[in-house]
mmCIF file of C-alpha atoms in Angstrom:
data_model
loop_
_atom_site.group_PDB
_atom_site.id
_atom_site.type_symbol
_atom_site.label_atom_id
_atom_site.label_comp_id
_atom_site.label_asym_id
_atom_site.label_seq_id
_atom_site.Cartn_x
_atom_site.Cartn_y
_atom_site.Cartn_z
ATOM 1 C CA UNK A 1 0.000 0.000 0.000
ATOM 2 C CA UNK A 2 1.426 3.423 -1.063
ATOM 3 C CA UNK A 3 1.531 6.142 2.100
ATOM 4 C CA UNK A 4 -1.299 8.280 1.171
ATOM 5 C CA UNK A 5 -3.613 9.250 4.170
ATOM 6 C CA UNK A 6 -6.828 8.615 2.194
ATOM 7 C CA UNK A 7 -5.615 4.965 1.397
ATOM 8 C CA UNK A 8 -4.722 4.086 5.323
ATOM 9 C CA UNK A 9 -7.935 5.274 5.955
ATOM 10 C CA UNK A 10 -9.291 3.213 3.574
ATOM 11 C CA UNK A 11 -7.519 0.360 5.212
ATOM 12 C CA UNK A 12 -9.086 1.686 8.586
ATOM 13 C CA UNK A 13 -12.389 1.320 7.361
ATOM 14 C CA UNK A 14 -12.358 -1.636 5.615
ATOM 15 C CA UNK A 15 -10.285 -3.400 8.734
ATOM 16 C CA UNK A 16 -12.683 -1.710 11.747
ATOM 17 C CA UNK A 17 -16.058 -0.268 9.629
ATOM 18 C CA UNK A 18 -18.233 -0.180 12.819
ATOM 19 C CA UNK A 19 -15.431 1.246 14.920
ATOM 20 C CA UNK A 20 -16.475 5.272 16.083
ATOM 21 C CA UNK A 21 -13.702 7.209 13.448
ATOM 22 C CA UNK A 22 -15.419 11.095 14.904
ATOM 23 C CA UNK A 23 -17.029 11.882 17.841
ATOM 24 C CA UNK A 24 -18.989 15.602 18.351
ATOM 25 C CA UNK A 25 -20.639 15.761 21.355
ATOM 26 C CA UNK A 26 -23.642 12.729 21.232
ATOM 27 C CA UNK A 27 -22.480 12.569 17.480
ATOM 28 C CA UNK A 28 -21.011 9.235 16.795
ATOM 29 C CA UNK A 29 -19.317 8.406 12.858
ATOM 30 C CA UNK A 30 -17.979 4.677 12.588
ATOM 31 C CA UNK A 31 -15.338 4.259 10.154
ATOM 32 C CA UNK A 32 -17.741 3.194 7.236
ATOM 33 C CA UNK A 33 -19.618 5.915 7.201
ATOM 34 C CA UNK A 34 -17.102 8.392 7.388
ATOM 35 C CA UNK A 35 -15.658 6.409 4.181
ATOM 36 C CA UNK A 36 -18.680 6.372 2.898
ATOM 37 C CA UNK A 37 -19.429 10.255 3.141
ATOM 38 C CA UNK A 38 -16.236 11.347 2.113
ATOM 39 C CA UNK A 39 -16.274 9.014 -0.866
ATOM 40 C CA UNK A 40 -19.666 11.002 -1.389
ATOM 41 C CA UNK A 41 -17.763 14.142 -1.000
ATOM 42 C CA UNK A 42 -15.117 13.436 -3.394
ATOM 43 C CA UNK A 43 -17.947 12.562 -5.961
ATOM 44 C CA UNK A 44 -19.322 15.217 -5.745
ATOM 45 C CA UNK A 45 -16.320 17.543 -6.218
ATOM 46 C CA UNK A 46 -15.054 15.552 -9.609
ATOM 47 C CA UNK A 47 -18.648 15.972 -10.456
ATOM 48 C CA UNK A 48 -18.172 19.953 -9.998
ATOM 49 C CA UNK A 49 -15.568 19.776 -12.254
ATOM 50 C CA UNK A 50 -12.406 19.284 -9.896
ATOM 51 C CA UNK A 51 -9.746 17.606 -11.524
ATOM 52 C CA UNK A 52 -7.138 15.986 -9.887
ATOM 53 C CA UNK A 53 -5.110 18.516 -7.639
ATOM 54 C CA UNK A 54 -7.622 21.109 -7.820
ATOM 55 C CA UNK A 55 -7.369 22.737 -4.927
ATOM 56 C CA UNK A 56 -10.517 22.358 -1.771
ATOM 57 C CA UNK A 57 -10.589 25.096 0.708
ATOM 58 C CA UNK A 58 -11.681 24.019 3.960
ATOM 59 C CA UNK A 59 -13.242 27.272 5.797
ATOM 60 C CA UNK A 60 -14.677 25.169 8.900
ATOM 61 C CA UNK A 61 -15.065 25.265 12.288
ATOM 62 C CA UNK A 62 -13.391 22.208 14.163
ATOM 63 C CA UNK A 63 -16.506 19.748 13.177
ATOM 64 C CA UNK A 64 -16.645 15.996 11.880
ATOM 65 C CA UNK A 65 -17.550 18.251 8.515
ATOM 66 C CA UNK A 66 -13.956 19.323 8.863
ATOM 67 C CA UNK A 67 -12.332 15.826 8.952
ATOM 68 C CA UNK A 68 -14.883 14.665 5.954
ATOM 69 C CA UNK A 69 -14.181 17.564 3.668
ATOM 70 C CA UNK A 70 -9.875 16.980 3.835
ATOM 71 C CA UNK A 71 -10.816 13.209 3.631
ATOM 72 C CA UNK A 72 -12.886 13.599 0.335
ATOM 73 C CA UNK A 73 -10.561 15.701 -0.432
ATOM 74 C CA UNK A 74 -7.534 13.569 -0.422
ATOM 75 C CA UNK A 75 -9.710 10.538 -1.690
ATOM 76 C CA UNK A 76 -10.121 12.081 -5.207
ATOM 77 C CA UNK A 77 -6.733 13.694 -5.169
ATOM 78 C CA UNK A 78 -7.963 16.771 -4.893
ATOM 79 C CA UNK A 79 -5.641 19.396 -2.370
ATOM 80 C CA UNK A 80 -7.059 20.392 0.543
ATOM 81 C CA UNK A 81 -6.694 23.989 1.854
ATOM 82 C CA UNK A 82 -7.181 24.317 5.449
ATOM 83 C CA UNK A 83 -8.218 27.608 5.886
ATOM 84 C CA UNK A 84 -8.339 29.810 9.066
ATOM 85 C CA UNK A 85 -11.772 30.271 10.226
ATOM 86 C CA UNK A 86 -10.866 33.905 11.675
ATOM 87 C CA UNK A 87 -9.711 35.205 8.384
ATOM 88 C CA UNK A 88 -12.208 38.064 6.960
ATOM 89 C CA UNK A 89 -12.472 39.136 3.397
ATOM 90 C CA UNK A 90 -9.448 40.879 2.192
ATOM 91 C CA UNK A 91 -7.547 37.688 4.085
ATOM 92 C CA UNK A 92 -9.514 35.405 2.624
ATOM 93 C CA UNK A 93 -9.781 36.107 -1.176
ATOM 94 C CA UNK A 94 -6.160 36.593 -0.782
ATOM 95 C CA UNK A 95 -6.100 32.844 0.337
ATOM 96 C CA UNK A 96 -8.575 31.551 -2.067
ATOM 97 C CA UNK A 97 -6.315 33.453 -5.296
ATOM 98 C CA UNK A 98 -3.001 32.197 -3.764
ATOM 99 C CA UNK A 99 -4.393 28.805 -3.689
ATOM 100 C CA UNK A 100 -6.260 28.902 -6.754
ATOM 101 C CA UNK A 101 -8.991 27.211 -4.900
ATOM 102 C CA UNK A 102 -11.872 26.107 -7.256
ATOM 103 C CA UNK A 103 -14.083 24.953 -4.153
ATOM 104 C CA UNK A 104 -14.536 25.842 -1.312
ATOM 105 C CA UNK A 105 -16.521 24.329 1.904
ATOM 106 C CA UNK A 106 -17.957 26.579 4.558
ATOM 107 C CA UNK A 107 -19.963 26.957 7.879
ATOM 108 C CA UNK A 108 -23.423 28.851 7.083
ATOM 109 C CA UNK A 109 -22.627 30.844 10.299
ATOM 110 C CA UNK A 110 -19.844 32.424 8.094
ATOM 111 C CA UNK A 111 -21.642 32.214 4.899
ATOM 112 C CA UNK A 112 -22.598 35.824 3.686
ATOM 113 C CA UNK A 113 -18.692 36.285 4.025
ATOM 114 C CA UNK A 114 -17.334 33.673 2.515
ATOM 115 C CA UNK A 115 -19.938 33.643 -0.644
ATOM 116 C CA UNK A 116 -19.339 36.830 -1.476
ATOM 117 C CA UNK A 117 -15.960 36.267 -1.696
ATOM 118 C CA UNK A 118 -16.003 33.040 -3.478
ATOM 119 C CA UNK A 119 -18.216 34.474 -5.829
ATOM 120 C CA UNK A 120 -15.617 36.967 -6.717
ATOM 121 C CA UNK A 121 -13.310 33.909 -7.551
ATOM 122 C CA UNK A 122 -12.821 33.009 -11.127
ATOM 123 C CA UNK A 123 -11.891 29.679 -10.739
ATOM 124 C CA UNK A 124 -14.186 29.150 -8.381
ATOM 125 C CA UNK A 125 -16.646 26.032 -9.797
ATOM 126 C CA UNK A 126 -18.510 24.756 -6.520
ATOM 127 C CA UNK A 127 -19.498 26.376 -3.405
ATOM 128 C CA UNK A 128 -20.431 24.110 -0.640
ATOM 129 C CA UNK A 129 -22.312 24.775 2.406
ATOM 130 C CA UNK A 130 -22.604 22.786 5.687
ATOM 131 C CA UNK A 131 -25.310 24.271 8.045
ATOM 132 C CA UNK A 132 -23.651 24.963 11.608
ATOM 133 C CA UNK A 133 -27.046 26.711 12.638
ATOM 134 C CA UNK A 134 -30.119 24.614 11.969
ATOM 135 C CA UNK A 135 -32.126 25.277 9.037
ATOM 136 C CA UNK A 136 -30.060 27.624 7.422
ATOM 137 C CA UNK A 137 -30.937 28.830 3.944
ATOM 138 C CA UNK A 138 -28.895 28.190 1.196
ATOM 139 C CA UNK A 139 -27.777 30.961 -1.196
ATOM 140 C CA UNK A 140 -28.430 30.615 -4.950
ATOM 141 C CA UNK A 141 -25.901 28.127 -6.809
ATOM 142 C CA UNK A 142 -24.663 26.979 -3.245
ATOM 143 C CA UNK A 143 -24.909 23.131 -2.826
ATOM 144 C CA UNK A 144 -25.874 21.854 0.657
ATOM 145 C CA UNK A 145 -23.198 19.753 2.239
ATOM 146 C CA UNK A 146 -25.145 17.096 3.464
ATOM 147 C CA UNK A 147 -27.238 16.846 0.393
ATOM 148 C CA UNK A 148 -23.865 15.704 -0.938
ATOM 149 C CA UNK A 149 -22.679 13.537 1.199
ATOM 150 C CA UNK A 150 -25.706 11.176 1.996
ATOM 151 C CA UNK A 151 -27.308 11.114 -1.580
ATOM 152 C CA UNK A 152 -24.733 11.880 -4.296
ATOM 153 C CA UNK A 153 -22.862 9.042 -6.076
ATOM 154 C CA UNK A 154 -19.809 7.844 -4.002
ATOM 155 C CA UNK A 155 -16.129 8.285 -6.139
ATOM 156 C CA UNK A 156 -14.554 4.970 -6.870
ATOM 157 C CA UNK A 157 -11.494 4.240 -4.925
ATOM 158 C CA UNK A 158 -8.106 5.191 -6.746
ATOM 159 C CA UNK A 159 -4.624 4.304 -6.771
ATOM 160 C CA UNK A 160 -3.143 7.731 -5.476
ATOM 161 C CA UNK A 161 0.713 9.609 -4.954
ATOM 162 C CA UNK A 162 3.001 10.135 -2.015
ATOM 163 C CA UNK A 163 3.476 13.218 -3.778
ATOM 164 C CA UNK A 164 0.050 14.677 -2.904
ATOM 165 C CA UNK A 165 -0.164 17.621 -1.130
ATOM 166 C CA UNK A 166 -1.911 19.221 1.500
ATOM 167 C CA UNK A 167 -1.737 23.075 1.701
ATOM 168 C CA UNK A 168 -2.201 24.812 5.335
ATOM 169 C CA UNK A 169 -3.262 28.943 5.821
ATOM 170 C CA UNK A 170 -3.145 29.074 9.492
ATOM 171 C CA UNK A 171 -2.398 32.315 10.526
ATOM 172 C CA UNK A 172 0.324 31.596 13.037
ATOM 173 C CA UNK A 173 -2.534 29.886 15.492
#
């Protein structure tokens, strides 16, 4: 097995499915289903248009969402970009160019932010929302996280790189 964190935790899941992989406060994720939803995930970004190394900026709060979105990430070989939650607009579009993100995943607490700054983004091809506050609404041409990852078509395991990469934007924290 090549050293690529997506394929050990492939081998995690397939070894230990019903084992908890996440825990958020009574929120429970075994193994296979956090396989399953990033494999969901990933789907749905190659489906957006995200080639391989196209870059996935992860604007999240500390979450299971988090953990999903730089798993389905790294499953379709896409490159995540963990992004500082604190960072405001000038900060952040300055992120999202220097990355040449085309996606970018994002708590609806932060969302009137961070969608008018993605928008502004010309590579920008899918803008995903994951609602932090219960029954958020969902701006026009944003997809719904979980929509995503429970019903869209699961990406087919690949063979991957050591060479990936992983890009971090933490702001010294």
């Amino acid at each position: 097995m090549e050293f690529h964190h997506a394929t050990v935790f492939e081998a995690v899941a397939d070894t230990i499915p019903e084992a908890p992989a996440l825990a958020q406060g009574d929120r429970v994720v075994t193994w296979a289903d956090l396989d399953s939803r990033a494999a969901r995930l990933s789907g749905a970004l190659t489906a957006a248009g995200l080639d391989p190394r196209a870059r996935v900026a992860i604007d999240l709060y500390n979450s299971n969402e988090w953990m999903e979105s730089l798993y389905g990430s790294l499953k379709g070989r896409h490159v995540p970009v963990s992004i500082n939650y604190r960072y405001l607009d000038d900060e952040l579009r300055y992120l999202l160019e220097n990355s040449d993100a085309e996606a970018i995943i994002y708590h609806a607490s932060m969302g009137e932010r961070v969608v008018q700054v993605a928008r502004s983004m010309p590579l920008m091809k899918a803008v995903i929302q994951v609602d932090d506050v219960g029954g958020a609404p969902l701006p026009p041409g944003v997809l719904d996280y979980e929509e995503l990852v429970t019903r869209h078509d699961a990406a087919p395991r690949i063979g991957r790189s050591a060479d990936d990469i992983v890009m971090w934007y933490s702001g010294g924290t």
